[in-house]
Coordinates of C-alpha atoms in Angstrom, one line a residue:
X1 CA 3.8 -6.4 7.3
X2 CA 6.3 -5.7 4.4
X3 CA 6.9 -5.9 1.2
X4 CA 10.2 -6.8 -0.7
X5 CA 11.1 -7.1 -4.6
X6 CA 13.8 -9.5 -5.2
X7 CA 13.2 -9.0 -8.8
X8 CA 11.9 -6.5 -10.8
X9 CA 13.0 -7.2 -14.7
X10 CA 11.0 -8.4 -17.3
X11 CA 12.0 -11.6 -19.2
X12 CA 15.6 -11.2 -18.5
X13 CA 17.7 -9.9 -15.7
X14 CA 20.2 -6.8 -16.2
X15 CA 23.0 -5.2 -14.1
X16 CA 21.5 -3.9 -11.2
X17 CA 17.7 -5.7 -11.7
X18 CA 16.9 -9.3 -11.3
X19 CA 14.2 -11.4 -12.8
X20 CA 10.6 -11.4 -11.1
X21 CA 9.9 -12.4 -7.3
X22 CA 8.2 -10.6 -4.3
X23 CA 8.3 -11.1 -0.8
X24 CA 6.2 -10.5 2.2
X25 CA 6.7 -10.6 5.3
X26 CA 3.7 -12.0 7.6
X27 CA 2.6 -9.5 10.8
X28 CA 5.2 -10.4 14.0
X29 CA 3.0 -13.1 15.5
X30 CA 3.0 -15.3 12.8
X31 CA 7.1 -15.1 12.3
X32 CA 6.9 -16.2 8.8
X33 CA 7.2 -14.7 4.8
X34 CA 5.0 -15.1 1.9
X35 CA 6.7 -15.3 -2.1
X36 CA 5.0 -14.3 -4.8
X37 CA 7.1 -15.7 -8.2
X38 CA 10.5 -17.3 -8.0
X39 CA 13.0 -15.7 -11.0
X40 CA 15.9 -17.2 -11.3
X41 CA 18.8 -16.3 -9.1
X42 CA 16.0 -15.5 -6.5
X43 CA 17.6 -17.3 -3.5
X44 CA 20.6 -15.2 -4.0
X45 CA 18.6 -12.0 -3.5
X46 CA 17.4 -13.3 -0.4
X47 CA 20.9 -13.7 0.9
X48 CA 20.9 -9.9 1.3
X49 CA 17.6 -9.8 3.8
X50 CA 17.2 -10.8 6.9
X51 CA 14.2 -13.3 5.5
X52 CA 14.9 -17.0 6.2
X53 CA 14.2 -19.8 3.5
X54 CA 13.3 -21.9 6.9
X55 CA 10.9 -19.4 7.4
X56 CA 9.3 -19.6 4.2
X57 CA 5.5 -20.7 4.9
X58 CA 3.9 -20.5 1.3
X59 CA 4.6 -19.6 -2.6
X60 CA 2.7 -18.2 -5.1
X61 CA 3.3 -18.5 -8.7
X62 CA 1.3 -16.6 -10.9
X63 CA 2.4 -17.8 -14.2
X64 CA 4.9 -20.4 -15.7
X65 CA 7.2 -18.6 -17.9
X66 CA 10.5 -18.5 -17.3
X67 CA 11.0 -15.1 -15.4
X68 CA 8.6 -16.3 -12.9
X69 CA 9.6 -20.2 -12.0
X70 CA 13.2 -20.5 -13.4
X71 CA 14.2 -20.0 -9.3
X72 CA 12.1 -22.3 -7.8
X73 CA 13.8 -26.0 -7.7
X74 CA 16.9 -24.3 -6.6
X75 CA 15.6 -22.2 -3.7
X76 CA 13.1 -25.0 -3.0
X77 CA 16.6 -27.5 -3.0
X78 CA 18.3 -24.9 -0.5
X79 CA 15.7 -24.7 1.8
X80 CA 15.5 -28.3 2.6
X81 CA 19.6 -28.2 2.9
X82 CA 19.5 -24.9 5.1
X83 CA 17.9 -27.2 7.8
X84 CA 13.9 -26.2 7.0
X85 CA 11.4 -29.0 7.8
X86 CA 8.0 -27.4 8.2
X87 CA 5.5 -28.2 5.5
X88 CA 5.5 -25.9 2.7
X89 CA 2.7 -25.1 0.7
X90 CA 3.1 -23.8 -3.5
X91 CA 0.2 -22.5 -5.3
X92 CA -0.1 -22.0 -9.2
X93 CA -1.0 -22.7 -12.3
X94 CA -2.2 -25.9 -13.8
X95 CA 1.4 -27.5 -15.1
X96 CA 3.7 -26.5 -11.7
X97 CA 3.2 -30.1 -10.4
X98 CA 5.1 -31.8 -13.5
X99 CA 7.3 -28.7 -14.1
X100 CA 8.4 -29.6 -10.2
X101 CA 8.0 -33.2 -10.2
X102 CA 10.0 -33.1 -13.7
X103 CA 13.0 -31.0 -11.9
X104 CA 13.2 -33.2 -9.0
X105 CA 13.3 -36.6 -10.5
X106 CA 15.4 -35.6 -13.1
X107 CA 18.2 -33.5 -10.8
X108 CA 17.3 -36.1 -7.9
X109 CA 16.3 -33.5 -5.7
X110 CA 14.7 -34.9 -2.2
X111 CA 13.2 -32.6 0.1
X112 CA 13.2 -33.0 3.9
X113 CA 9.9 -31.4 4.4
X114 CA 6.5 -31.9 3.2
X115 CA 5.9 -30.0 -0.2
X116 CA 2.3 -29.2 -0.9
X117 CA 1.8 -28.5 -4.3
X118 CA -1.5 -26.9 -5.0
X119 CA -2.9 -26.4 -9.0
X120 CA -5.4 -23.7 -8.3
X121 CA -8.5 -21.9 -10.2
X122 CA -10.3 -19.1 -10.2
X123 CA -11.8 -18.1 -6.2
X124 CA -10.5 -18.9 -3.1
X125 CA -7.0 -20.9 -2.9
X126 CA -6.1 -20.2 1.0
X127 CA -8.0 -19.4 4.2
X128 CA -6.8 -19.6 8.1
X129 CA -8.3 -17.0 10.8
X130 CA -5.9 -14.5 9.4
X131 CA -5.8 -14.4 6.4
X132 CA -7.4 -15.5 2.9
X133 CA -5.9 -15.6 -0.3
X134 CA -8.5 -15.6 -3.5
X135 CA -6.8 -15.8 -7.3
X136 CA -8.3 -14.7 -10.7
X137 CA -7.3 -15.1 -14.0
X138 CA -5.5 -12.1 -16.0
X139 CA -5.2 -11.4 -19.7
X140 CA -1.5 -12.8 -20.7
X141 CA -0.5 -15.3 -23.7
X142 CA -0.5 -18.1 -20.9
X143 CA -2.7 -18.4 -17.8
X144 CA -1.3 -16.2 -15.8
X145 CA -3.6 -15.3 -11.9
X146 CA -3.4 -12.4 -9.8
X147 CA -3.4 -12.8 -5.8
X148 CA -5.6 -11.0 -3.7
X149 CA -4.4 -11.4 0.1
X150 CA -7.0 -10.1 2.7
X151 CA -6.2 -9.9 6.6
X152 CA -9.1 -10.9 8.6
X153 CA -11.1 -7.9 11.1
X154 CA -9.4 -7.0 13.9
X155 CA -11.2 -6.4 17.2
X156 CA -12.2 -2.9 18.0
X157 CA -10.3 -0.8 20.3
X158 CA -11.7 -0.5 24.0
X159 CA -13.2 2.0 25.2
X160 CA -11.4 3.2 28.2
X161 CA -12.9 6.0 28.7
X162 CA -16.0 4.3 28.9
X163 CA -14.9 1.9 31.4
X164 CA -13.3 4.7 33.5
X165 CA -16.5 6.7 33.7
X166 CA -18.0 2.7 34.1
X167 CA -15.4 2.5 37.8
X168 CA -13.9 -0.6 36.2
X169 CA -10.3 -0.3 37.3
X170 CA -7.6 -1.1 34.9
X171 CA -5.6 -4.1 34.5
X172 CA -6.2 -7.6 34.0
X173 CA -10.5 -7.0 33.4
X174 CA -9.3 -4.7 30.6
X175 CA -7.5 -7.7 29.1
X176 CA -10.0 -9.9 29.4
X177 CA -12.9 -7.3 28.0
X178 CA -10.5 -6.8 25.0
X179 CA -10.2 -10.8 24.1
X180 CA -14.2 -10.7 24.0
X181 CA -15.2 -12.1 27.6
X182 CA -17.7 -10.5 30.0
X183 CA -16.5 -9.8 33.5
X184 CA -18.3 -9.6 36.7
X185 CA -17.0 -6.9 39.0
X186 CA -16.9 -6.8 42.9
X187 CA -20.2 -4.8 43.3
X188 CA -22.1 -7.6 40.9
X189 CA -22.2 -5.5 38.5
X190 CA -21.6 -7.7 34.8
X191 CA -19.5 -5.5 31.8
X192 CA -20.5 -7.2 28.6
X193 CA -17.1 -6.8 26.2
X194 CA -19.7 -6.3 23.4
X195 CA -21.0 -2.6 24.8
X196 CA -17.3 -1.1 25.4
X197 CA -15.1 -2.4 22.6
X198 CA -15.5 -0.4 19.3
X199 CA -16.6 -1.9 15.9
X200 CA -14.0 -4.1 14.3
X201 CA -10.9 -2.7 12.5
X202 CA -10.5 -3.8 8.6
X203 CA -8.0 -5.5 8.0
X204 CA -4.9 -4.8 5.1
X205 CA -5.2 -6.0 1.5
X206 CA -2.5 -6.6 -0.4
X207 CA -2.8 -7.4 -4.6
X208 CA -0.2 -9.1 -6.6
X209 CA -1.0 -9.5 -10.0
X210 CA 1.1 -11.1 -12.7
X211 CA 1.5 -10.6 -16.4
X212 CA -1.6 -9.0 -17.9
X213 CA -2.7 -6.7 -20.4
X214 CA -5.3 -4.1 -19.0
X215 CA -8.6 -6.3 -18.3
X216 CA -11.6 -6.3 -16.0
X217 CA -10.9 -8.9 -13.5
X218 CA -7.7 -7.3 -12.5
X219 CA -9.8 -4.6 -11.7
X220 CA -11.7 -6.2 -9.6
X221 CA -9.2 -8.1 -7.6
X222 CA -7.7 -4.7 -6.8
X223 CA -10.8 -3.2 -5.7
X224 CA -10.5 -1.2 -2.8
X225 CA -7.0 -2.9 -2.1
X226 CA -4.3 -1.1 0.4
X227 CA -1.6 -1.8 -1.9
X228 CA -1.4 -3.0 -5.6
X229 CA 1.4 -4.6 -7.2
X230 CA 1.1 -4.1 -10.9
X231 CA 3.7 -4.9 -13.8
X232 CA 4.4 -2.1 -15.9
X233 CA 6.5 -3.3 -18.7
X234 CA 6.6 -0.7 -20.9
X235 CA 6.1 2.9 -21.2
X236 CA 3.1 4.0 -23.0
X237 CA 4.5 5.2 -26.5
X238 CA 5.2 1.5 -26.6
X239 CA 1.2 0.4 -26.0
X240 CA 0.8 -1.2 -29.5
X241 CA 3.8 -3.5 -28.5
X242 CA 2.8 -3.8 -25.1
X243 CA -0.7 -5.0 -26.3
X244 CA 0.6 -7.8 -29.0
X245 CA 2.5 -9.4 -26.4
X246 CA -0.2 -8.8 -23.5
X247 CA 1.6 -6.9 -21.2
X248 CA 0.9 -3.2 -19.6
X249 CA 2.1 0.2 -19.5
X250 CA 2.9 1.8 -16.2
X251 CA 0.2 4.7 -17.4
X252 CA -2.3 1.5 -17.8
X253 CA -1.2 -0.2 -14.5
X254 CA -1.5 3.2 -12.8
X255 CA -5.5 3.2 -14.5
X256 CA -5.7 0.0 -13.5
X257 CA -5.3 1.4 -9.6
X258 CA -7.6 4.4 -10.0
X259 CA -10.7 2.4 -11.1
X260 CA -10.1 0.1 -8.8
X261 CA -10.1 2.7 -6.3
X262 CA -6.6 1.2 -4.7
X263 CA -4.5 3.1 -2.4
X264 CA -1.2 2.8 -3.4
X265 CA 0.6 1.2 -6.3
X266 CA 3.9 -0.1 -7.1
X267 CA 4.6 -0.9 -10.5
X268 CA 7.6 -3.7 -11.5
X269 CA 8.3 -5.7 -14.2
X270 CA 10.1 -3.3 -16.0
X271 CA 11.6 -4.4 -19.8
X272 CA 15.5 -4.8 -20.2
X273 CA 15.2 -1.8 -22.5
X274 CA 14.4 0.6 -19.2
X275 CA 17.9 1.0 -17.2
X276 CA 17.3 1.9 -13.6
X277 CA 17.8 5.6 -14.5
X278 CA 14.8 5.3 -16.6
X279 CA 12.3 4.3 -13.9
X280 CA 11.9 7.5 -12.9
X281 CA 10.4 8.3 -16.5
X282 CA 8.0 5.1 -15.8
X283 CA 6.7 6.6 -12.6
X284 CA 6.1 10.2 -13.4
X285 CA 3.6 8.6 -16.5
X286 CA 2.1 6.3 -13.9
X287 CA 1.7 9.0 -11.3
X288 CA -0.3 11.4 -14.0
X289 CA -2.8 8.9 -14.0
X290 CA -2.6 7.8 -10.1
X291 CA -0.3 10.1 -8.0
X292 CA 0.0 7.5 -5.2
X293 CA 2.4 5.3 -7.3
X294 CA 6.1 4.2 -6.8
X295 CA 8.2 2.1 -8.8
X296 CA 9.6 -0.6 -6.9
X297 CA 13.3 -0.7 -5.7
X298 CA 14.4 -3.9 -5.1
X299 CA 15.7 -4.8 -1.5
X300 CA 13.8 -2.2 -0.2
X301 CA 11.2 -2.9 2.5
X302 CA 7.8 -1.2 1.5
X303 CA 5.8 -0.8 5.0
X304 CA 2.3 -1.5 5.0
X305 CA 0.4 -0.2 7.6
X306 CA -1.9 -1.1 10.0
X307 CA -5.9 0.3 8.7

């Protein structure tokens, strides 16, 4: 799995940094990509990955201003031309069906694929075998949700060691002990998969919040989280401003990640004010506060690891 900004400016693009939207892309077997926000000029970001809009499976808005959703008929309009037809699914706030709807009728966009439009609240908004997707409400001057992604368990490794000692020979009963199925071998004797495969492996959690001023619940949704996507609008000389408009500081977003006992944290969202020369400035104030921090580059692919 990977991580990709598309977008990292606050309110307004600049040279160099376009408006908010993240992308990630779904483990190998599933051959698909998550979003997270749609900024205008988006699609044109994803022109320079390798990510296909036919690809696409699901979107997540976290909030409706501009920044976030000013993208989103337009790459929604070029996915259907570029040939995609699966169902597509689009989660957010109360409002994104008429904003949509409103686009649509009035432009005359049609869509050759099913477009599920989903107006969430607070708790679970997605669950397959692999992954769930819960949402929580953040402190911003509109309702604005963070995303917490969880992976489901893996299986445990086998034990082949355990086995060896055990004379099961290697090969196909090894395969079938690691899907979860008992095997008989030659002598009678029965291998149970339960008493040679380990306990199961946790899976990865990812946390993308949206606009928010410092508050408890973005805590929360970050608990314990492999990686934490935080905005960081403004360096913290600028807290007073920061708070009357409800946004963070990257020394608060980096906070943020150390009581929630996070592993790493990349901080976006960066005001117009902050060239990219300046980011540097906004991660050495986060990483006093929470050393494992980075501030996002866009178009760069940001690993995360198996646990």
């Amino acid at each position: 799995m990977e991580l990709w900004f598309l977008g990292t400016s606050a309110g307004m693009p600049i040279s160099g940094r376009n408006v908010t939207s993240v992308a990630l892309r779904m483990p190998q077997n599933r051959g698909t990509f998550w979003m997270f926000d749609c900024g205008e000029g988006t699609q044109h970001q994803l022109l320079r990955t390798s990510f296909k809009l036919s690809r696409l499976e699901k979107l997540f808005i976290t909030h409706l201003h501009g920044d976030h959703v000013f993208g989103l008929p337009g790459l929604l309009s070029s996915r259907s031309s570029l040939g995609g037809t699966e169902p597509l699914d689009l989660h957010g706030p109360q409002g994104l069906r008429e904003f949509m709807e409103t686009s649509f009728r009035i432009s005359g966009t049609h869509l050759n694929y099913p477009l599920q439009i989903h107006e969430i609240v607070e708790g679970k908004v997605f669950e397959d075998e692999a992954f769930s997707v819960e949402a929580a409400k953040l402190d911003h001057r509109i309702e604005s949700f963070g995303y917490r992604i969880a992976e489901s368990p893996r299986a445990g490794a086998l034990n082949t060691a355990l086995l060896a000692d055990m004379g099961v020979p290697s090969g196909p009963l090894y395969g079938k002990l690691k899907s979860g199925e008992d095997v008989s071998l030659e002598d009678g004797r029965i291998i149970r998969s339960s008493d040679v495969i380990g306990n199961p492996l946790p899976g990865r959690v990812i946390v993308v919040l949206g606009d928010t001023k410092p508050c408890a619940s973005a805590i929360q949704l970050a608990r314990g989280a492999d990686l934490l996507v935080h905005e960081a609008t403004f360096s913290h000389d600028l807290a007073i401003k920061a708070d009357d408009y409800t946004h963070s500081t990257a020394l608060q977003a980096a906070e943020t990640a150390q009581a929630a006992g996070a592993k790493r944290l990349l901080i976006t969202h960066f005001s117009s004010r902050y060239k990219p020369e300046d980011l540097s400035g906004l991660e050495a104030e986060a990483r006093s506060a929470f050393p494992y921090t980075d501030a996002a580059i866009e178009l760069r692919p940001y690993e995360i690891p198996l646990n």
